[in-house]
Short mmCIF file of C-alpha atoms in Angstrom, two decimals:
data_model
loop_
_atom_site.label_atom_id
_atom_site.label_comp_id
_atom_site.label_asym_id
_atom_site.label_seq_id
_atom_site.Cartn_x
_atom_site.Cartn_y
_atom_site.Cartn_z
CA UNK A 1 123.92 96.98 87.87
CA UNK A 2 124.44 93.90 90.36
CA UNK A 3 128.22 95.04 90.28
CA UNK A 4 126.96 98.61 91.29
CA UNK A 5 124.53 97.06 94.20
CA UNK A 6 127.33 94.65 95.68
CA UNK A 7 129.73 97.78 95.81
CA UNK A 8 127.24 100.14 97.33
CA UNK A 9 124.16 98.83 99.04
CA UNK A 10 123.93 99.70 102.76
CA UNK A 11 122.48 96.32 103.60
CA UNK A 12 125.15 94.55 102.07
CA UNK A 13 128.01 97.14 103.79
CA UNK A 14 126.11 96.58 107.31
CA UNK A 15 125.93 92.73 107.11
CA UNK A 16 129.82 92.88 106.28
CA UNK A 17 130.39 94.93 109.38
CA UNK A 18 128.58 92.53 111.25
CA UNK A 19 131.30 89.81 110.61
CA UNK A 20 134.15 92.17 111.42
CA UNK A 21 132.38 92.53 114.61
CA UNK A 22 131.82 89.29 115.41
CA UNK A 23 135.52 88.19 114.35
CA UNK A 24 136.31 90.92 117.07
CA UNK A 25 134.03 89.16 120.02
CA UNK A 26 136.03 86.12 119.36
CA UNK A 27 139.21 87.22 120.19
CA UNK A 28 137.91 89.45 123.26
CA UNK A 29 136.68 85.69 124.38
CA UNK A 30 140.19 84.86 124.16
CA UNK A 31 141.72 87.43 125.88
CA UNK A 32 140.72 85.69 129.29
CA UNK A 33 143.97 83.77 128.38
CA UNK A 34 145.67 86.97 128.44
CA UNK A 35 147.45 88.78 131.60
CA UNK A 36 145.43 91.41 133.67
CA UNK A 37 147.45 94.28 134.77
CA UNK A 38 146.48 97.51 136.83
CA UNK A 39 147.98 100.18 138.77
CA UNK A 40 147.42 102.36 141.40
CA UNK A 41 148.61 105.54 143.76
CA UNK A 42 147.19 107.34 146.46
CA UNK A 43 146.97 109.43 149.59
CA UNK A 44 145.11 108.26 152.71
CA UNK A 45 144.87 109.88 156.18
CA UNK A 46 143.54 108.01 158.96
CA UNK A 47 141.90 108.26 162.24
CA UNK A 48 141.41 104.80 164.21
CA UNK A 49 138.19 105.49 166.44
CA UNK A 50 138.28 102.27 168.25
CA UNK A 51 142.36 102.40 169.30
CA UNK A 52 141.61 106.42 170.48
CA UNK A 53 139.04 105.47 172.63
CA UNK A 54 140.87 102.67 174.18
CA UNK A 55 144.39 104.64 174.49
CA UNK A 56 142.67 107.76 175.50
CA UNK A 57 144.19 110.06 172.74
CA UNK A 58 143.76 110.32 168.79
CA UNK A 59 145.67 107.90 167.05
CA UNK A 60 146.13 110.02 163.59
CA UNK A 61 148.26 108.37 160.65
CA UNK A 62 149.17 109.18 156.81
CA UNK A 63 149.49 106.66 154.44
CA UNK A 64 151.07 106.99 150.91
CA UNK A 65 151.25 104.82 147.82
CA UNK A 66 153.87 105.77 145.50
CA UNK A 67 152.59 102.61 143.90
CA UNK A 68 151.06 99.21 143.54
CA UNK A 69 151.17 97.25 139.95
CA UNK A 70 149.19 93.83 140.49
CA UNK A 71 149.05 91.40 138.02
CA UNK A 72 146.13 88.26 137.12
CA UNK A 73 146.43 85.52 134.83
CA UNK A 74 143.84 82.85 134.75
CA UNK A 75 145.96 79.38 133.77
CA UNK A 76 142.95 77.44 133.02
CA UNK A 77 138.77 77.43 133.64
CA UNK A 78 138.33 73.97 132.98
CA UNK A 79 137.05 73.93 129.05
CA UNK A 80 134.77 77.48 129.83
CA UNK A 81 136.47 79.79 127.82
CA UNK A 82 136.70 77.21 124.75
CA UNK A 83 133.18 76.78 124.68
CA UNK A 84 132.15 80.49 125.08
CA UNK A 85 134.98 80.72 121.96
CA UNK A 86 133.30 78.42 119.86
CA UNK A 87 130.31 80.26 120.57
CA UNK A 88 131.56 82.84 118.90
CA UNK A 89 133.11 81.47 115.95
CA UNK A 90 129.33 79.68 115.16
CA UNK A 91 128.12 83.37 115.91
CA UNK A 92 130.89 84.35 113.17
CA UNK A 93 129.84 81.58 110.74
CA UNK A 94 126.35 82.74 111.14
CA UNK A 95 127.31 86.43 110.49
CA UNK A 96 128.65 85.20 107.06
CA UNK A 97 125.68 83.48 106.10
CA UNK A 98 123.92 86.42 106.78
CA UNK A 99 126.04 88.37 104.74
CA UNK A 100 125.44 85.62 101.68
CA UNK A 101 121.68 85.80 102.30
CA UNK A 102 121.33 89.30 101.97
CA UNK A 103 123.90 89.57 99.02
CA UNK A 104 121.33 86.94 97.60
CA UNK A 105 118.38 88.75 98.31
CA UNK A 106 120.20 91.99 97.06
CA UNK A 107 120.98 90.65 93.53
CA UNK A 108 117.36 89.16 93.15
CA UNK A 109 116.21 92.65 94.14
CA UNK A 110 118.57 94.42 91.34
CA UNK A 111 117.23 91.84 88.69
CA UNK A 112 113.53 92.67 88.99
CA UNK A 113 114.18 96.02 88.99
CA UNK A 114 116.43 95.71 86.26
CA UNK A 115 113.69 94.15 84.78
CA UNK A 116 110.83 96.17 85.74
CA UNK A 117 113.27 99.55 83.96
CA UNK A 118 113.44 97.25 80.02
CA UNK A 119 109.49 96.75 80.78
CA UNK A 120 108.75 100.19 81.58
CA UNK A 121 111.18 101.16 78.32
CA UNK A 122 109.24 99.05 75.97
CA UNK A 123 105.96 100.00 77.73
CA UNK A 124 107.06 103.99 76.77
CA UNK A 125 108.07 102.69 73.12
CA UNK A 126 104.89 101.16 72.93
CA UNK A 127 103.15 104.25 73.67
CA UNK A 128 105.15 106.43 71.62
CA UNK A 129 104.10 103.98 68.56
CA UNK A 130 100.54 104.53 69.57
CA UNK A 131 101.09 108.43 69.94
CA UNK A 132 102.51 107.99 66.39
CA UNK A 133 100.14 106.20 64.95
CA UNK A 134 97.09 107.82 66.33
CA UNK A 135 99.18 111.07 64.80
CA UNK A 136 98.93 109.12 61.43
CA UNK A 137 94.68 108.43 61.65
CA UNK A 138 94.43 112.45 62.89
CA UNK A 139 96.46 113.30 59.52
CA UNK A 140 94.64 110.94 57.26
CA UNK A 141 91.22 111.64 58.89
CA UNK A 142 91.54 115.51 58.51
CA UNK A 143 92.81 115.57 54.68
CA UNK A 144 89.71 113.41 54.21
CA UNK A 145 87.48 115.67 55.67
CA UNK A 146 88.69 118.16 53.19
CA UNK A 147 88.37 116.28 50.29
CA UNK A 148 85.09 116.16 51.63
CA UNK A 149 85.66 111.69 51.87
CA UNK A 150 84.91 112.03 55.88
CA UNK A 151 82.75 113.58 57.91
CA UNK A 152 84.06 115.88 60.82
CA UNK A 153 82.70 113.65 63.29
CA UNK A 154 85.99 111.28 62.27
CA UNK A 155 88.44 114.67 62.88
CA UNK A 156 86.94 114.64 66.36
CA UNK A 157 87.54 111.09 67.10
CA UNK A 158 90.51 110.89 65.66
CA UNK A 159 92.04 114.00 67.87
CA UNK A 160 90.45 113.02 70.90
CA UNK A 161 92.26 109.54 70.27
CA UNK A 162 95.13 111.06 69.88
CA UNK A 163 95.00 113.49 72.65
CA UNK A 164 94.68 110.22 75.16
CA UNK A 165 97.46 108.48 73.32
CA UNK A 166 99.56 111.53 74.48
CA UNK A 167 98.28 111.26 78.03
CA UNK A 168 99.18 107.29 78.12
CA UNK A 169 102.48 107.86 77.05
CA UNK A 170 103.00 110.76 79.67
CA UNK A 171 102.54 107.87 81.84
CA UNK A 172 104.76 105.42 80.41
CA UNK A 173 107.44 108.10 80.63
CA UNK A 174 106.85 108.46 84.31
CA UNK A 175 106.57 105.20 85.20
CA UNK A 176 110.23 105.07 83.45
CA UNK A 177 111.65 107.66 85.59
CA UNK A 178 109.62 105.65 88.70
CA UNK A 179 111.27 102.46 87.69
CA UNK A 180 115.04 103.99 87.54
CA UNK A 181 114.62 104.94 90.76
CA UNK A 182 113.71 102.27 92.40
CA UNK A 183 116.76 100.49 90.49
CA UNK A 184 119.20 102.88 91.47
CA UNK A 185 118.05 102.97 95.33
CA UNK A 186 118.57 99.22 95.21
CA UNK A 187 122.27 99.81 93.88
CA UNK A 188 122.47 102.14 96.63
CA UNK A 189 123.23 104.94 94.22
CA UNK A 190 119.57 107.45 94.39
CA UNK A 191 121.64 110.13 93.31
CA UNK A 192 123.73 108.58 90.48
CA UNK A 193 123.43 110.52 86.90
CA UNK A 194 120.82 109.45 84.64
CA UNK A 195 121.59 106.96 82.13
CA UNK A 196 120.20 104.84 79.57
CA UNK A 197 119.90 100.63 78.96
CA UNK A 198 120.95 99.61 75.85
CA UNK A 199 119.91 95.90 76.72
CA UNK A 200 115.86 94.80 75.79
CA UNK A 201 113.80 92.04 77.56
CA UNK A 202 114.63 88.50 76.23
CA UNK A 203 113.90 85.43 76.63
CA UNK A 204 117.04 83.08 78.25
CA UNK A 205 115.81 79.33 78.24
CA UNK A 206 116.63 77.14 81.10
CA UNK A 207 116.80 73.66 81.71
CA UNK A 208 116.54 72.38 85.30
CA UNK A 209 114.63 70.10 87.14
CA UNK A 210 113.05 70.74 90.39
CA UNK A 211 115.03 67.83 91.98
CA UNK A 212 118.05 69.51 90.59
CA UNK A 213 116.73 72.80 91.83
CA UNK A 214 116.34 71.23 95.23
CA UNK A 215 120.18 69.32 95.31
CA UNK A 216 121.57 73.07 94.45
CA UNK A 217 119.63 74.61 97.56
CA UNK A 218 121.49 71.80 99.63
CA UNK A 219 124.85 73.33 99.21
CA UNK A 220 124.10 77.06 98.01
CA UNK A 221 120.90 78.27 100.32
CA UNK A 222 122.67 80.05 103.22
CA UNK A 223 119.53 80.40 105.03
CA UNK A 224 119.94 76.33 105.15
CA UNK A 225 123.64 76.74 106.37
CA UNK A 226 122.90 79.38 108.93
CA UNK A 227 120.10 77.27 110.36
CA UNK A 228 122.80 74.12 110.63
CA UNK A 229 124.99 77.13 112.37
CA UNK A 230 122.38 77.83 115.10
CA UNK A 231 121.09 74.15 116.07
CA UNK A 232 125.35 73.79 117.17
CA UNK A 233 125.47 76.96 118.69
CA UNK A 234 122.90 76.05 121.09
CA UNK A 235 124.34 72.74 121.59
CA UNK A 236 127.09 74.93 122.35
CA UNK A 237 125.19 76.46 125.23
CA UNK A 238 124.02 73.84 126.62
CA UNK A 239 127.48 72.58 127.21
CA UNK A 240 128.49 75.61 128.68
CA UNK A 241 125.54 76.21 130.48
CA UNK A 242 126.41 72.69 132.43
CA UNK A 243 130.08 73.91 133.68
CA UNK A 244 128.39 76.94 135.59
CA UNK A 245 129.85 75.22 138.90
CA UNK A 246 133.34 74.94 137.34
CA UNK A 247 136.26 76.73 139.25
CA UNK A 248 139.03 79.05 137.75
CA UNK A 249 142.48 78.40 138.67
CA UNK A 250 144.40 81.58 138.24
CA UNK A 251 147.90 83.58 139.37
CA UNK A 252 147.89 86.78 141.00
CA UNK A 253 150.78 88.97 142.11
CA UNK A 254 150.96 92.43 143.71
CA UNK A 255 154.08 94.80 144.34
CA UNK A 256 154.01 98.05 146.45
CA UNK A 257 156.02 100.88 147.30
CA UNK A 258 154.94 103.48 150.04
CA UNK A 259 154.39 103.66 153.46
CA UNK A 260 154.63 106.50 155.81
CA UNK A 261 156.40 108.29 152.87
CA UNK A 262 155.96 107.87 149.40
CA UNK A 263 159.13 105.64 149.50
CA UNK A 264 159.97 104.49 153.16
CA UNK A 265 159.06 101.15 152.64
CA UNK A 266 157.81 97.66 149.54
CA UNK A 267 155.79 95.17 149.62
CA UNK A 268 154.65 92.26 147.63
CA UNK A 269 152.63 89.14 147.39
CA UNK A 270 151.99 86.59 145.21
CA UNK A 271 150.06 83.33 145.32
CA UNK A 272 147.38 80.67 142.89
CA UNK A 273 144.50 80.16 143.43
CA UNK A 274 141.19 78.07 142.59
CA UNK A 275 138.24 80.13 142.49
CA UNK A 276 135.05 78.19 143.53
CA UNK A 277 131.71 80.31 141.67
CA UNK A 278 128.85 80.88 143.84
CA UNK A 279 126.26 78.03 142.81
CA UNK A 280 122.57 78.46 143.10
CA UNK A 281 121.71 74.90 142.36
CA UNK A 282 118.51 75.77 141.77
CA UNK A 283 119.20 78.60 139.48
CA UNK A 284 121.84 76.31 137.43
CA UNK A 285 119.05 73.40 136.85
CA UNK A 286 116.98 75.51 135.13
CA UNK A 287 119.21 77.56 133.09
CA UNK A 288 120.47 73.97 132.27
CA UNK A 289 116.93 73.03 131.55
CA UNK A 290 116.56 76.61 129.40
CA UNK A 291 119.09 76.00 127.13
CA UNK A 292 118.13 72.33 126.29
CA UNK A 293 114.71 74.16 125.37
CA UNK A 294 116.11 76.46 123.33
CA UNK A 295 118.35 73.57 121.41
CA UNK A 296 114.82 71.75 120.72
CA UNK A 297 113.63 74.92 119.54
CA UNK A 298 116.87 75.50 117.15
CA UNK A 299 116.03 72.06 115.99
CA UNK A 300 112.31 72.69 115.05
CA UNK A 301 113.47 75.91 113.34
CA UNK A 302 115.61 74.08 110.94
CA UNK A 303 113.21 72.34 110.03
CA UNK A 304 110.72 75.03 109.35
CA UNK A 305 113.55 76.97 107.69
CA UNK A 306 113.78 73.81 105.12
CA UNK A 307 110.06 73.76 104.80
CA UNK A 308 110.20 77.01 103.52
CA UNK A 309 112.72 77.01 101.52
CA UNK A 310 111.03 73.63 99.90
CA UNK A 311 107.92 75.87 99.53
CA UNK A 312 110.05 78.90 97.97
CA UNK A 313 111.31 76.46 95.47
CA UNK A 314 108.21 74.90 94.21
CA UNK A 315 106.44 78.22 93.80
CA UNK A 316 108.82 80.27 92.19
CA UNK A 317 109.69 76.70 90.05
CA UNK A 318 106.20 76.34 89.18
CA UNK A 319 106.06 80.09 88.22
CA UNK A 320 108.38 79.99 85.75
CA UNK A 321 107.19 76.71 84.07
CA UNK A 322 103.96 78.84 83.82
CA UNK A 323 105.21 82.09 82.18
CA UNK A 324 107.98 80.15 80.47
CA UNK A 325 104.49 78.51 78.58
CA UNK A 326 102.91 81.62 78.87
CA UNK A 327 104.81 83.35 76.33
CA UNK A 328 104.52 81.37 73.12
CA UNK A 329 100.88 82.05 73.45
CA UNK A 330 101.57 85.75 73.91
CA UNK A 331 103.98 85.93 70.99
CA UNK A 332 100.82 84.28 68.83
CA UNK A 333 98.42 87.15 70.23
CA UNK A 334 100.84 89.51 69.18
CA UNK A 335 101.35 88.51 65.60
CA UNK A 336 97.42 87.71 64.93
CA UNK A 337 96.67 91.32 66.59
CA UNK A 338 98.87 93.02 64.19
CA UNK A 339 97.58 91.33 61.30
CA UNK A 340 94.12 92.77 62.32
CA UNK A 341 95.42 95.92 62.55
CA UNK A 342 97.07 96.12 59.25
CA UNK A 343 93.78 94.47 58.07
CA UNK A 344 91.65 97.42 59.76
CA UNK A 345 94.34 100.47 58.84
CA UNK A 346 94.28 99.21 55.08
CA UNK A 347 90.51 99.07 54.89
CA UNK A 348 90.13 102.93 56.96
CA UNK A 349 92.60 104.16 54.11
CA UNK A 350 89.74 103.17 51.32
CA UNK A 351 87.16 104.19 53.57
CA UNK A 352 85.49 100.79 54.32
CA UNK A 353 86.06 100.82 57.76
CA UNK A 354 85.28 103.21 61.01
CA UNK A 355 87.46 105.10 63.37
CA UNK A 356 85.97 103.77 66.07
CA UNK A 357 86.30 100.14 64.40
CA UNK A 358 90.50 101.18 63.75
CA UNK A 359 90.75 102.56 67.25
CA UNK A 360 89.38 98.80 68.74
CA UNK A 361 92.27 97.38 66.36
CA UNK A 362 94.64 99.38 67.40
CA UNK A 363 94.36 99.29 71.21
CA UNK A 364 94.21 95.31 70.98
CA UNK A 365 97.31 95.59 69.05
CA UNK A 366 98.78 97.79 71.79
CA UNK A 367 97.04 95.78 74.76
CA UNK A 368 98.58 92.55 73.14
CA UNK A 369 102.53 94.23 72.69
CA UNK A 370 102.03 95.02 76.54
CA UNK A 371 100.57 91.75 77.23
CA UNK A 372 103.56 90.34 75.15
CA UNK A 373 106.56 92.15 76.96
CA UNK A 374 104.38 91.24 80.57
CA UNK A 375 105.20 88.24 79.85
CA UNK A 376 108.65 88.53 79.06
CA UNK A 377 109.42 90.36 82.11
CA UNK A 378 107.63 87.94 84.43
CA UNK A 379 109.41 84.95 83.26
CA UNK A 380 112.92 87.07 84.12
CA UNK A 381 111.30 87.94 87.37
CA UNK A 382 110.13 84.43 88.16
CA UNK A 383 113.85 83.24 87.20
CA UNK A 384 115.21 85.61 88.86
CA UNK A 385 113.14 84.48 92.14
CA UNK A 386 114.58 80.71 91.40
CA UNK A 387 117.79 81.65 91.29
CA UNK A 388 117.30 83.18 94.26
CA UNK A 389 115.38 80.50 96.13
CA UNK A 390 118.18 78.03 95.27
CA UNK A 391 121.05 80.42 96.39
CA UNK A 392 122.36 80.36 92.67
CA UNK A 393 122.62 82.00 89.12
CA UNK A 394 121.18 79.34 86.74
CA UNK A 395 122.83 79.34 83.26
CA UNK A 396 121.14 79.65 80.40
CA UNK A 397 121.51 76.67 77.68
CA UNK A 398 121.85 79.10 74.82
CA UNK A 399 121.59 82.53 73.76
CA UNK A 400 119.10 84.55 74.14
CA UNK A 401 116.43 84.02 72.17
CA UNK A 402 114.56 87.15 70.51
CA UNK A 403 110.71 86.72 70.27
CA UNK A 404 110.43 90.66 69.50
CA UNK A 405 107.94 90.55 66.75
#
């Protein structure tokens, strides 16, 4: 399934076209290195208004231009281009991190709903046992009636039992189909065949420290990375922003061929020179004083980006220490909950207890299997959110262990 998401998820396909985008505004940065060429032709008739009044008669004149090729090349802008390129290459590193983040976030998505789909299986084979066994007390409470051991006030219960058994696992069944979906919109495929999971929920122990949790964030979180990225890019800026008042030293040639006919006559020139900007003094002081802003800013973020990432850690570490201890006490619900229904179905087969007593059995029974596989599935979930919060799969020590009871 996380195979099927990676290949196929929108998200994943639109952050990667981000970086090929970005890779691309790099090298137009560059191309300011590269020559400038353009070419013209044209007609032009003129009339000279001043030079006919002052000779007395219209001065009329044609002009052609078979052609005119000029060509620019900037030789150097004193360190501006270089910055505005490493601009974009932080703007490319931060594209990537993106990318990882959401590739992250993508897989931790696919695992709970992976999840949630063996939940909402076991929670349908749960009510399929109860439809069963509700089936069973019906059977057993009508051939009693008519060996005359019941009265038909047990049918009754018994079949209206049953009847909301049936409706439960209508349910169960939906929320199957519900839970599929939602797993196969995250994989990007809504419209993929349907399919079964031969895998159940389990229980993979773990062994990790929170400090250890928190040294693996270091070097795997890429929202920690991408923050890094941005507190440099606007360093970046403000370096830039500071050479506003730089000139551009450039080459610039132009040849020509027209005239009074389309060929009577050439020209050409060609020269350097050292372009001074227009400078605003004013206006350069404060976009100076902007960007240094911003680069405070960037530096307060990364800090709140750790924060919360810290935060994220803790609580989903501190979630899975609690279902991880949660479970063993679910797993001795289960078994003590089945014993009292075995206890309770043995004694309504020799009539010593009531339907209504079996039915109480029974749904704890049921209530604790749910309660049981809850469990299971939020410790997979609240790994799953680790693993997610630390930028990492965590491996499990051994096997998984089966607690199915």
């Amino acid at each position: 399934c996380i195979l099927l998401a990676l290949g196929n998820n929108p998200q994943i396909s639109m952050a990667f076209q981000d970086i090929l985008a970005s890779d691309a505004r790099i090298k137009q940065v560059w191309a300011n290195y590269f020559p400038t060429f353009s070419w013209q032709t044209g007609y032009t008739r003129l009339r000279q208004l001043q030079l006919s009044d002052a000779l007395g008669r219209n001065l009329e004149f044609n002009y052609y231009l078979l052609g005119q090729i000029s060509l620019q090349q900037m030789l150097y802008d004193f360190g501006v281009t270089q910055n505005q390129a490493t601009i974009r290459k932080l703007d490319y590193e931060s594209y990537k991190k993106s990318f990882e983040a959401i590739v992250n976030d993508v897989i931790y998505q696919t695992k709970n709903a992976y999840y949630n789909v063996l939940y909402s299986y076991e929670n349908k084979r749960i009510a399929q046992d109860t439809v069963n066994k509700f089936d069973l007390f019906y059977r057993l409470a009508k051939a009693n009636y008519i060996s005359g051991f019941s009265p038909k006030v047990d049918v009754t219960i018994a079949e209206t039992n049953l009847s909301n058994a049936k409706l439960k696992y209508i349910e169960a069944e939906n929320t199957v189909n519900i839970a599929l979906a939602k797993l196969n919109n995250i994989m990007g495929l809504p419209y993929i065949e349907k399919y079964e999971i031969d895998e159940k929920l389990n229980y993979h122990p773990i062994s990790i420290s929170f400090e250890e949790a928190i040294s693996i964030a270091r070097d795997s979180r890429p929202e920690l990375k991408q923050a890094e990225i941005k507190v440099e890019t606007s360093n970046q800026t403000v370096k830039l922003t500071k050479k506003s008042f730089l000139p551009t030293l450039s080459l610039e040639g132009q040849y020509q061929i027209g005239g009074k006919s389309w060929t009577s006559n050439y020209g050409f020139n060609i020269g350097g020179y050292l372009t001074f900007p227009s400078i605003n003094l004013m206006l350069v002081r404060n976009e100076i004083r902007e960007a240094k802003y911003l680069y405070d800013k960037e530096l307060a973020n990364a800090r709140n980006t750790q924060n919360s990432i810290y935060f994220e850690i803790q609580n989903a570490y501190l979630k899975l220490e609690e279902k991880r201890n949660q479970i063993p006490v679910a797993l001795l619900q289960l078994k003590q909950s089945k014993e009292n229904f075995d206890l309770s179905f043995g004694m309504y087969k020799v009539g010593e207890t009531s339907p209504t007593e079996l039915k109480d059995a029974e749904n704890a029974y049921e209530q604790a299997q749910l309660t049981y596989y809850n469990s299971l599935y939020e410790y997979n979930s609240a790994k799953a959110a680790l693993e997610k919060a630390i930028g990492k799969n965590i491996c499990a020590q051994d096997l998984p262990v089966e607690l199915v009871y």
